[in-house]
């Protein structure tokens, strides 16, 4: 019997019991769908983590103020203003492994341009901050050393500010008021998208740090003008991150005259560690679900074997008749193996489609890129086919071993 004829007979036998065939492949559908979905979700999460790290800036440490006590209660981190510009300069000057140490002072303030207004984060920086964050200027220019030293009323804005205040125009050369102080826009930043906290990094205005302390932020913070929100420390060598973190801590403890086992009045964070931890948690969950999916595939294989055994029993007289008119044992074996493989492959294809659809939905909901690997689909469907053939071997062998005379008299 030709393979094409065996395939035709197998398809006809499966179509004769459509509902049973559909129920049989459910395990394969669920298993393959879960594998495709979880592999895609894991890849998308990894890509999202890599993108967030890229937008934050590579090899970055954040030195943040500590927490102060009030009425016996310890307040949130950042409430103890202990970091100064001199701290940042000392880190840059005294630690050889530090490329830049960029101070930042910020506050949410209203902006006004012509008849439009917007509330956003206004941050005082120096030129090193853009280097630390690896942030490029899309149009215009960055601050000059004279502008930073003199506290010039110039600003570099994110893309969101241009859209909200300047109708999406170039923005460069326009004037906006921060509070009651007019600033001239000299540059527009490249887009960076959402940050690790889910807030748009493009919704920001940068002004010279000296201008922030003397003209805008220092007058309204209610704290000393020297206190910083944080210091961004860019490390030259990725492998030296831990060493530099310890050196920064030792240096600042010395500068702040913190002795012995007394707690530091600041803390140091590596933003990449948080993102890596989140990505690792997603990948671990994906691995666990893939393991569950593998069990589902095995259950699907057992279902196929069970239904094929039932099919052999139901079609015993048919098998006997075919063998009586000349069908060979290998023809019978091939037919049942083909039926098992068709069930598995159909289930694999349906599962791949559902898994891809679920992966797209999850990625869209989470804001991750959609990364569906063709190789994952091919391997999952191939594995489903192997499962079908493996679990179909015993029923096919049992059918081929039937005695034609006994089979013809089977009731």
Tab-separated table of C-alpha atoms in Angstrom:
chain	number	residue	atom	x	y	z
A	1	UNK	CA	0.000	0.000	0.000
A	2	UNK	CA	1.375	3.399	-0.943
A	3	UNK	CA	2.006	6.041	1.781
A	4	UNK	CA	-0.555	8.316	0.112
A	5	UNK	CA	-3.226	5.630	0.325
A	6	UNK	CA	-2.350	5.020	4.007
A	7	UNK	CA	-2.658	8.756	4.657
A	8	UNK	CA	-6.058	8.872	2.922
A	9	UNK	CA	-7.389	5.956	4.973
A	10	UNK	CA	-6.028	7.475	8.199
A	11	UNK	CA	-7.685	10.849	7.527
A	12	UNK	CA	-10.974	9.124	6.709
A	13	UNK	CA	-10.844	7.131	9.962
A	14	UNK	CA	-10.193	10.266	12.015
A	15	UNK	CA	-12.962	12.206	10.292
A	16	UNK	CA	-15.392	9.438	11.134
A	17	UNK	CA	-14.985	10.359	14.834
A	18	UNK	CA	-14.431	14.122	14.734
A	19	UNK	CA	-15.439	14.914	18.309
A	20	UNK	CA	-13.333	12.102	19.747
A	21	UNK	CA	-10.354	13.153	17.643
A	22	UNK	CA	-10.741	16.778	18.752
A	23	UNK	CA	-10.908	15.826	22.433
A	24	UNK	CA	-7.887	13.563	22.020
A	25	UNK	CA	-5.616	16.379	20.829
A	26	UNK	CA	-6.561	18.826	23.612
A	27	UNK	CA	-3.587	17.811	25.727
A	28	UNK	CA	-1.226	18.424	22.810
A	29	UNK	CA	-2.913	21.779	22.072
A	30	UNK	CA	-2.523	22.955	25.671
A	31	UNK	CA	1.048	21.720	25.958
A	32	UNK	CA	2.326	23.228	22.709
A	33	UNK	CA	0.386	26.453	23.275
A	34	UNK	CA	1.874	26.866	26.738
A	35	UNK	CA	5.404	26.204	25.483
A	36	UNK	CA	5.108	28.758	22.660
A	37	UNK	CA	3.504	31.330	24.940
A	38	UNK	CA	6.004	31.004	27.762
A	39	UNK	CA	9.085	30.939	25.530
A	40	UNK	CA	7.832	34.075	23.785
A	41	UNK	CA	6.945	35.806	27.048
A	42	UNK	CA	10.366	34.978	28.502
A	43	UNK	CA	12.136	36.326	25.411
A	44	UNK	CA	9.993	39.466	25.447
A	45	UNK	CA	10.696	40.047	29.140
A	46	UNK	CA	14.425	39.658	28.539
A	47	UNK	CA	14.283	42.132	25.657
A	48	UNK	CA	12.318	44.574	27.803
A	49	UNK	CA	14.895	44.325	30.599
A	50	UNK	CA	17.748	44.869	28.132
A	51	UNK	CA	15.979	47.917	26.670
A	52	UNK	CA	15.343	49.401	30.108
A	53	UNK	CA	19.004	48.930	31.031
A	54	UNK	CA	20.005	50.583	27.762
A	55	UNK	CA	17.782	53.594	28.410
A	56	UNK	CA	19.012	53.931	31.981
A	57	UNK	CA	22.631	53.891	30.860
A	58	UNK	CA	25.146	51.099	31.184
A	59	UNK	CA	27.357	50.548	34.251
A	60	UNK	CA	25.351	52.964	36.366
A	61	UNK	CA	25.186	53.317	40.146
A	62	UNK	CA	22.782	55.676	41.922
A	63	UNK	CA	23.847	57.264	45.205
A	64	UNK	CA	20.710	58.416	47.024
A	65	UNK	CA	20.102	60.270	50.296
A	66	UNK	CA	19.206	58.259	53.359
A	67	UNK	CA	16.132	58.408	55.579
A	68	UNK	CA	15.749	60.618	58.620
A	69	UNK	CA	13.871	59.969	61.850
A	70	UNK	CA	10.866	62.025	62.894
A	71	UNK	CA	9.141	61.505	66.225
A	72	UNK	CA	10.765	58.086	66.605
A	73	UNK	CA	9.606	56.945	63.157
A	74	UNK	CA	11.981	56.399	60.261
A	75	UNK	CA	10.741	58.219	57.168
A	76	UNK	CA	11.109	57.149	53.556
A	77	UNK	CA	14.441	57.041	51.774
A	78	UNK	CA	15.576	60.397	50.412
A	79	UNK	CA	14.151	62.445	53.294
A	80	UNK	CA	17.579	63.083	54.798
A	81	UNK	CA	19.327	65.615	52.498
A	82	UNK	CA	22.962	64.613	52.821
A	83	UNK	CA	24.429	64.536	49.315
A	84	UNK	CA	26.176	67.589	47.875
A	85	UNK	CA	27.859	68.666	44.681
A	86	UNK	CA	31.180	68.345	46.506
A	87	UNK	CA	30.390	64.678	47.157
A	88	UNK	CA	29.917	64.117	43.426
A	89	UNK	CA	33.114	65.985	42.592
A	90	UNK	CA	35.033	63.962	45.177
A	91	UNK	CA	33.755	60.645	43.765
A	92	UNK	CA	34.816	61.668	40.256
A	93	UNK	CA	38.180	63.002	41.390
A	94	UNK	CA	39.333	60.336	43.839
A	95	UNK	CA	38.048	57.042	42.368
A	96	UNK	CA	39.965	55.899	39.303
A	97	UNK	CA	37.259	53.515	38.086
A	98	UNK	CA	34.597	56.220	37.877
A	99	UNK	CA	33.998	57.789	34.473
A	100	UNK	CA	31.589	60.509	35.633
A	101	UNK	CA	29.685	61.359	38.827
A	102	UNK	CA	26.709	63.516	37.909
A	103	UNK	CA	24.639	65.353	40.566
A	104	UNK	CA	20.915	65.961	40.082
A	105	UNK	CA	18.409	68.194	41.853
A	106	UNK	CA	14.748	67.936	40.796
A	107	UNK	CA	11.159	68.830	41.569
A	108	UNK	CA	7.798	68.677	39.798
A	109	UNK	CA	6.909	72.191	38.656
A	110	UNK	CA	4.423	73.859	36.298
A	111	UNK	CA	5.613	74.973	32.868
A	112	UNK	CA	4.019	77.656	30.729
A	113	UNK	CA	4.605	78.375	27.042
A	114	UNK	CA	2.326	80.900	25.313
A	115	UNK	CA	-1.216	79.739	26.186
A	116	UNK	CA	-0.260	76.171	27.145
A	117	UNK	CA	0.850	74.732	30.462
A	118	UNK	CA	2.179	71.419	31.691
A	119	UNK	CA	3.465	69.976	34.963
A	120	UNK	CA	6.594	67.868	34.796
A	121	UNK	CA	9.914	67.088	36.469
A	122	UNK	CA	12.421	69.931	36.272
A	123	UNK	CA	15.946	68.722	37.006
A	124	UNK	CA	19.120	70.669	37.563
A	125	UNK	CA	22.134	68.851	36.102
A	126	UNK	CA	25.567	69.386	34.647
A	127	UNK	CA	26.848	68.018	31.338
A	128	UNK	CA	28.049	64.799	33.000
A	129	UNK	CA	24.478	63.637	33.628
A	130	UNK	CA	23.769	63.176	29.923
A	131	UNK	CA	27.032	61.230	29.633
A	132	UNK	CA	26.084	58.983	32.567
A	133	UNK	CA	22.671	58.258	31.072
A	134	UNK	CA	24.080	57.925	27.531
A	135	UNK	CA	21.443	60.424	26.445
A	136	UNK	CA	21.818	62.018	23.028
A	137	UNK	CA	20.423	65.363	21.868
A	138	UNK	CA	18.166	64.953	18.827
A	139	UNK	CA	18.276	68.636	17.909
A	140	UNK	CA	20.014	71.695	19.281
A	141	UNK	CA	22.920	71.362	21.705
A	142	UNK	CA	23.863	70.620	25.309
A	143	UNK	CA	24.895	73.097	28.006
A	144	UNK	CA	28.251	74.829	27.725
A	145	UNK	CA	30.610	75.071	30.694
A	146	UNK	CA	29.944	78.819	30.905
A	147	UNK	CA	26.167	78.271	31.054
A	148	UNK	CA	26.566	75.718	33.832
A	149	UNK	CA	28.952	77.940	35.797
A	150	UNK	CA	26.855	81.100	35.478
A	151	UNK	CA	23.458	79.494	35.963
A	152	UNK	CA	22.174	80.596	32.561
A	153	UNK	CA	18.437	80.422	31.924
A	154	UNK	CA	18.609	77.720	29.233
A	155	UNK	CA	16.873	74.346	29.093
A	156	UNK	CA	17.071	70.973	27.368
A	157	UNK	CA	13.687	69.269	27.100
A	158	UNK	CA	12.320	65.808	26.377
A	159	UNK	CA	10.166	64.923	23.398
A	160	UNK	CA	6.958	64.934	25.469
A	161	UNK	CA	7.508	68.580	26.431
A	162	UNK	CA	7.848	69.562	22.765
A	163	UNK	CA	4.593	67.762	21.957
A	164	UNK	CA	2.652	69.264	24.850
A	165	UNK	CA	3.926	72.862	24.781
A	166	UNK	CA	5.152	73.508	21.247
A	167	UNK	CA	2.648	71.535	19.151
A	168	UNK	CA	5.309	69.005	18.143
A	169	UNK	CA	7.511	71.664	16.499
A	170	UNK	CA	11.289	71.743	16.794
A	171	UNK	CA	11.188	73.417	20.216
A	172	UNK	CA	14.720	74.787	19.883
A	173	UNK	CA	14.765	78.549	20.407
A	174	UNK	CA	11.344	78.589	22.078
A	175	UNK	CA	10.793	80.141	25.498
A	176	UNK	CA	9.050	78.481	28.432
A	177	UNK	CA	8.514	79.659	31.989
A	178	UNK	CA	9.401	77.433	34.909
A	179	UNK	CA	7.393	78.972	37.700
A	180	UNK	CA	7.918	82.638	36.913
A	181	UNK	CA	11.394	82.311	35.429
A	182	UNK	CA	11.731	82.300	31.612
A	183	UNK	CA	14.103	79.747	30.055
A	184	UNK	CA	15.195	79.375	26.436
A	185	UNK	CA	15.120	75.846	24.956
A	186	UNK	CA	18.521	75.058	23.447
A	187	UNK	CA	18.115	71.311	22.862
A	188	UNK	CA	15.622	68.452	22.506
A	189	UNK	CA	16.582	64.968	23.727
A	190	UNK	CA	16.301	61.682	21.879
A	191	UNK	CA	13.393	59.512	22.962
A	192	UNK	CA	14.043	56.960	25.700
A	193	UNK	CA	10.534	55.673	26.385
A	194	UNK	CA	9.314	54.388	29.733
A	195	UNK	CA	11.706	54.064	32.639
A	196	UNK	CA	11.994	51.234	35.142
A	197	UNK	CA	9.200	52.757	37.268
A	198	UNK	CA	6.846	52.975	34.291
A	199	UNK	CA	7.098	56.773	33.927
A	200	UNK	CA	8.031	58.379	30.612
A	201	UNK	CA	11.670	59.425	30.620
A	202	UNK	CA	10.895	61.920	27.843
A	203	UNK	CA	8.639	64.003	30.098
A	204	UNK	CA	11.429	66.073	31.666
A	205	UNK	CA	13.148	69.457	31.551
A	206	UNK	CA	16.859	69.816	32.301
A	207	UNK	CA	18.394	73.119	33.361
A	208	UNK	CA	21.913	73.949	34.637
A	209	UNK	CA	22.355	72.820	38.229
A	210	UNK	CA	23.493	76.261	39.335
A	211	UNK	CA	20.335	77.795	37.846
A	212	UNK	CA	18.211	75.175	39.586
A	213	UNK	CA	19.733	75.976	42.974
A	214	UNK	CA	19.722	79.771	42.641
A	215	UNK	CA	16.676	80.553	40.496
A	216	UNK	CA	14.122	77.746	40.640
A	217	UNK	CA	14.423	74.701	42.884
A	218	UNK	CA	16.486	75.860	45.824
A	219	UNK	CA	14.026	78.612	46.666
A	220	UNK	CA	11.039	76.255	46.894
A	221	UNK	CA	12.397	72.993	48.298
A	222	UNK	CA	12.383	74.100	51.933
A	223	UNK	CA	15.812	72.472	52.419
A	224	UNK	CA	19.373	73.503	51.871
A	225	UNK	CA	20.177	74.400	48.297
A	226	UNK	CA	23.208	72.129	48.377
A	227	UNK	CA	21.211	68.926	48.976
A	228	UNK	CA	20.902	66.657	45.904
A	229	UNK	CA	18.274	64.112	44.929
A	230	UNK	CA	20.932	61.641	43.831
A	231	UNK	CA	24.315	61.248	42.161
A	232	UNK	CA	24.619	59.119	39.023
A	233	UNK	CA	27.961	57.308	38.995
A	234	UNK	CA	29.033	55.811	35.666
A	235	UNK	CA	31.650	53.077	36.056
A	236	UNK	CA	34.248	52.526	33.354
A	237	UNK	CA	34.419	48.720	33.695
A	238	UNK	CA	31.364	46.493	34.129
A	239	UNK	CA	33.332	43.894	36.088
A	240	UNK	CA	34.354	46.515	38.660
A	241	UNK	CA	30.814	47.544	39.650
A	242	UNK	CA	30.905	45.862	43.063
A	243	UNK	CA	34.359	47.211	43.871
A	244	UNK	CA	33.405	50.753	42.869
A	245	UNK	CA	30.231	50.516	44.951
A	246	UNK	CA	32.288	49.651	48.032
A	247	UNK	CA	34.772	52.438	47.278
A	248	UNK	CA	32.001	55.017	46.867
A	249	UNK	CA	30.460	53.941	50.159
A	250	UNK	CA	33.801	54.163	51.985
A	251	UNK	CA	34.570	57.575	50.502
A	252	UNK	CA	31.184	59.090	51.372
A	253	UNK	CA	31.226	57.658	54.889
A	254	UNK	CA	34.597	59.309	55.356
A	255	UNK	CA	33.373	62.627	53.936
A	256	UNK	CA	30.213	62.548	56.081
A	257	UNK	CA	32.238	61.600	59.193
A	258	UNK	CA	30.299	58.409	59.855
A	259	UNK	CA	32.186	56.235	62.304
A	260	UNK	CA	32.262	52.551	63.172
A	261	UNK	CA	29.032	50.605	62.776
A	262	UNK	CA	26.800	53.674	62.490
A	263	UNK	CA	24.405	53.410	59.527
A	264	UNK	CA	25.205	55.388	56.405
A	265	UNK	CA	23.163	58.517	55.706
A	266	UNK	CA	22.892	57.478	52.054
A	267	UNK	CA	22.314	54.342	50.011
A	268	UNK	CA	23.724	53.020	46.737
A	269	UNK	CA	21.606	51.206	44.175
A	270	UNK	CA	22.377	49.447	40.938
A	271	UNK	CA	19.247	49.913	38.757
A	272	UNK	CA	20.303	47.006	36.557
A	273	UNK	CA	20.095	44.624	39.559
A	274	UNK	CA	16.402	45.388	40.031
A	275	UNK	CA	15.691	44.896	36.351
A	276	UNK	CA	17.711	41.685	36.190
A	277	UNK	CA	15.837	40.364	39.226
A	278	UNK	CA	12.514	41.126	37.577
A	279	UNK	CA	13.619	39.464	34.348
A	280	UNK	CA	14.897	36.433	36.278
A	281	UNK	CA	11.544	36.100	38.068
A	282	UNK	CA	9.685	36.159	34.746
A	283	UNK	CA	12.069	33.590	33.247
A	284	UNK	CA	11.694	31.337	36.309
A	285	UNK	CA	7.911	31.496	36.028
A	286	UNK	CA	8.187	30.736	32.313
A	287	UNK	CA	10.417	27.723	33.047
A	288	UNK	CA	7.947	26.370	35.590
A	289	UNK	CA	5.061	26.754	33.162
A	290	UNK	CA	7.078	25.069	30.413
A	291	UNK	CA	7.586	22.134	32.789
A	292	UNK	CA	3.818	22.008	33.344
A	293	UNK	CA	3.353	22.205	29.571
A	294	UNK	CA	5.697	19.245	29.117
A	295	UNK	CA	3.505	17.236	31.492
A	296	UNK	CA	0.495	18.302	29.445
A	297	UNK	CA	2.209	17.022	26.303
A	298	UNK	CA	2.807	13.670	27.971
A	299	UNK	CA	-0.837	13.530	29.044
A	300	UNK	CA	-1.783	14.321	25.453
A	301	UNK	CA	0.428	11.456	24.273
A	302	UNK	CA	-1.239	9.087	26.719
A	303	UNK	CA	-4.646	10.251	25.441
A	304	UNK	CA	-3.564	9.500	21.896
A	305	UNK	CA	-2.396	6.027	22.888
A	306	UNK	CA	-5.638	5.366	24.759
A	307	UNK	CA	-7.845	6.458	21.859
A	308	UNK	CA	-5.731	4.514	19.367
A	309	UNK	CA	-6.140	1.368	21.472
A	310	UNK	CA	-9.899	1.938	21.491
A	311	UNK	CA	-9.756	2.454	17.732
A	312	UNK	CA	-7.869	-0.824	17.268
A	313	UNK	CA	-10.529	-2.648	19.271
A	314	UNK	CA	-13.392	-1.031	17.329
A	315	UNK	CA	-11.791	-1.765	13.956
A	316	UNK	CA	-10.595	-5.304	14.640
A	317	UNK	CA	-12.825	-6.857	11.973
A	318	UNK	CA	-11.761	-4.155	9.476
A	319	UNK	CA	-8.115	-4.967	10.194
A	320	UNK	CA	-8.787	-8.692	9.751
A	321	UNK	CA	-10.591	-8.079	6.448
A	322	UNK	CA	-7.762	-5.897	5.099
A	323	UNK	CA	-5.165	-8.491	6.070
A	324	UNK	CA	-7.281	-11.222	4.481
A	325	UNK	CA	-7.298	-9.409	1.125
A	326	UNK	CA	-3.527	-8.876	1.110
A	327	UNK	CA	-2.614	-6.024	3.436
A	328	UNK	CA	0.734	-6.600	5.110
A	329	UNK	CA	1.381	-6.136	8.802
A	330	UNK	CA	3.593	-3.120	8.100
A	331	UNK	CA	0.712	-1.522	6.154
A	332	UNK	CA	-1.538	-1.843	9.203
A	333	UNK	CA	1.214	-0.531	11.465
A	334	UNK	CA	1.881	2.435	9.182
A	335	UNK	CA	-1.805	3.376	9.022
A	336	UNK	CA	-2.174	3.603	12.800
A	337	UNK	CA	1.134	5.429	13.201
A	338	UNK	CA	0.000	7.950	10.588
A	339	UNK	CA	-3.263	8.458	12.469
A	340	UNK	CA	-1.373	9.089	15.718
A	341	UNK	CA	1.047	11.480	13.997
A	342	UNK	CA	-1.832	13.411	12.371
A	343	UNK	CA	-3.552	13.836	15.738
A	344	UNK	CA	-0.325	15.114	17.321
A	345	UNK	CA	0.602	17.458	14.459
A	346	UNK	CA	-2.899	18.933	14.214
A	347	UNK	CA	-2.812	19.506	17.961
A	348	UNK	CA	0.668	21.011	17.646
A	349	UNK	CA	-0.380	23.442	14.917
A	350	UNK	CA	-3.507	24.498	16.808
A	351	UNK	CA	-1.478	24.900	19.988
A	352	UNK	CA	1.163	26.972	18.177
A	353	UNK	CA	-1.505	29.339	16.874
A	354	UNK	CA	-3.170	29.709	20.279
A	355	UNK	CA	0.196	30.060	22.035
A	356	UNK	CA	1.310	32.798	19.630
A	357	UNK	CA	-1.989	34.625	20.106
A	358	UNK	CA	-1.659	34.396	23.898
A	359	UNK	CA	1.949	35.624	23.728
A	360	UNK	CA	0.890	38.653	21.669
A	361	UNK	CA	-1.909	39.441	24.143
A	362	UNK	CA	0.393	39.148	27.180
A	363	UNK	CA	3.142	41.223	25.539
A	364	UNK	CA	0.622	43.910	24.581
A	365	UNK	CA	-0.803	44.013	28.101
A	366	UNK	CA	2.637	44.135	29.751
A	367	UNK	CA	4.119	46.567	27.246
A	368	UNK	CA	6.826	44.116	26.195
A	369	UNK	CA	8.053	43.527	22.652
A	370	UNK	CA	6.447	40.564	20.885
A	371	UNK	CA	9.162	37.979	20.230
A	372	UNK	CA	7.770	34.752	18.792
A	373	UNK	CA	10.594	32.527	17.617
A	374	UNK	CA	9.875	30.443	14.502
A	375	UNK	CA	12.301	27.850	15.855
A	376	UNK	CA	10.243	27.539	19.044
A	377	UNK	CA	7.141	26.821	16.947
A	378	UNK	CA	8.994	24.303	14.766
A	379	UNK	CA	10.532	22.508	17.745
A	380	UNK	CA	7.260	22.441	19.706
A	381	UNK	CA	5.326	21.039	16.742
A	382	UNK	CA	8.143	18.557	16.010
A	383	UNK	CA	8.145	17.422	19.617
A	384	UNK	CA	4.365	16.999	19.444
A	385	UNK	CA	4.818	14.807	16.367
A	386	UNK	CA	7.424	12.710	18.182
A	387	UNK	CA	5.031	12.362	21.136
A	388	UNK	CA	2.260	11.193	18.800
A	389	UNK	CA	4.420	8.621	17.047
A	390	UNK	CA	5.986	7.384	20.300
A	391	UNK	CA	2.658	6.849	22.009
A	392	UNK	CA	1.133	5.455	18.825
A	393	UNK	CA	3.758	2.707	18.479
A	394	UNK	CA	2.129	0.289	20.909
A	395	UNK	CA	-1.423	0.526	19.450
A	396	UNK	CA	-0.003	0.256	15.910
A	397	UNK	CA	2.095	-2.772	16.870
A	398	UNK	CA	-0.892	-4.364	18.569
A	399	UNK	CA	-3.044	-3.847	15.462
A	400	UNK	CA	-0.360	-5.324	13.201
A	401	UNK	CA	-0.021	-8.426	15.416
A	402	UNK	CA	-3.703	-9.398	15.165
A	403	UNK	CA	-4.479	-12.821	13.709
A	404	UNK	CA	-6.593	-12.269	10.555
A	405	UNK	CA	-8.886	-15.251	11.264
A	406	UNK	CA	-9.498	-14.263	14.885
A	407	UNK	CA	-10.009	-10.639	13.807
A	408	UNK	CA	-12.636	-11.595	11.203
A	409	UNK	CA	-14.655	-13.445	13.853
A	410	UNK	CA	-14.354	-10.603	16.410
A	411	UNK	CA	-17.714	-9.255	17.673
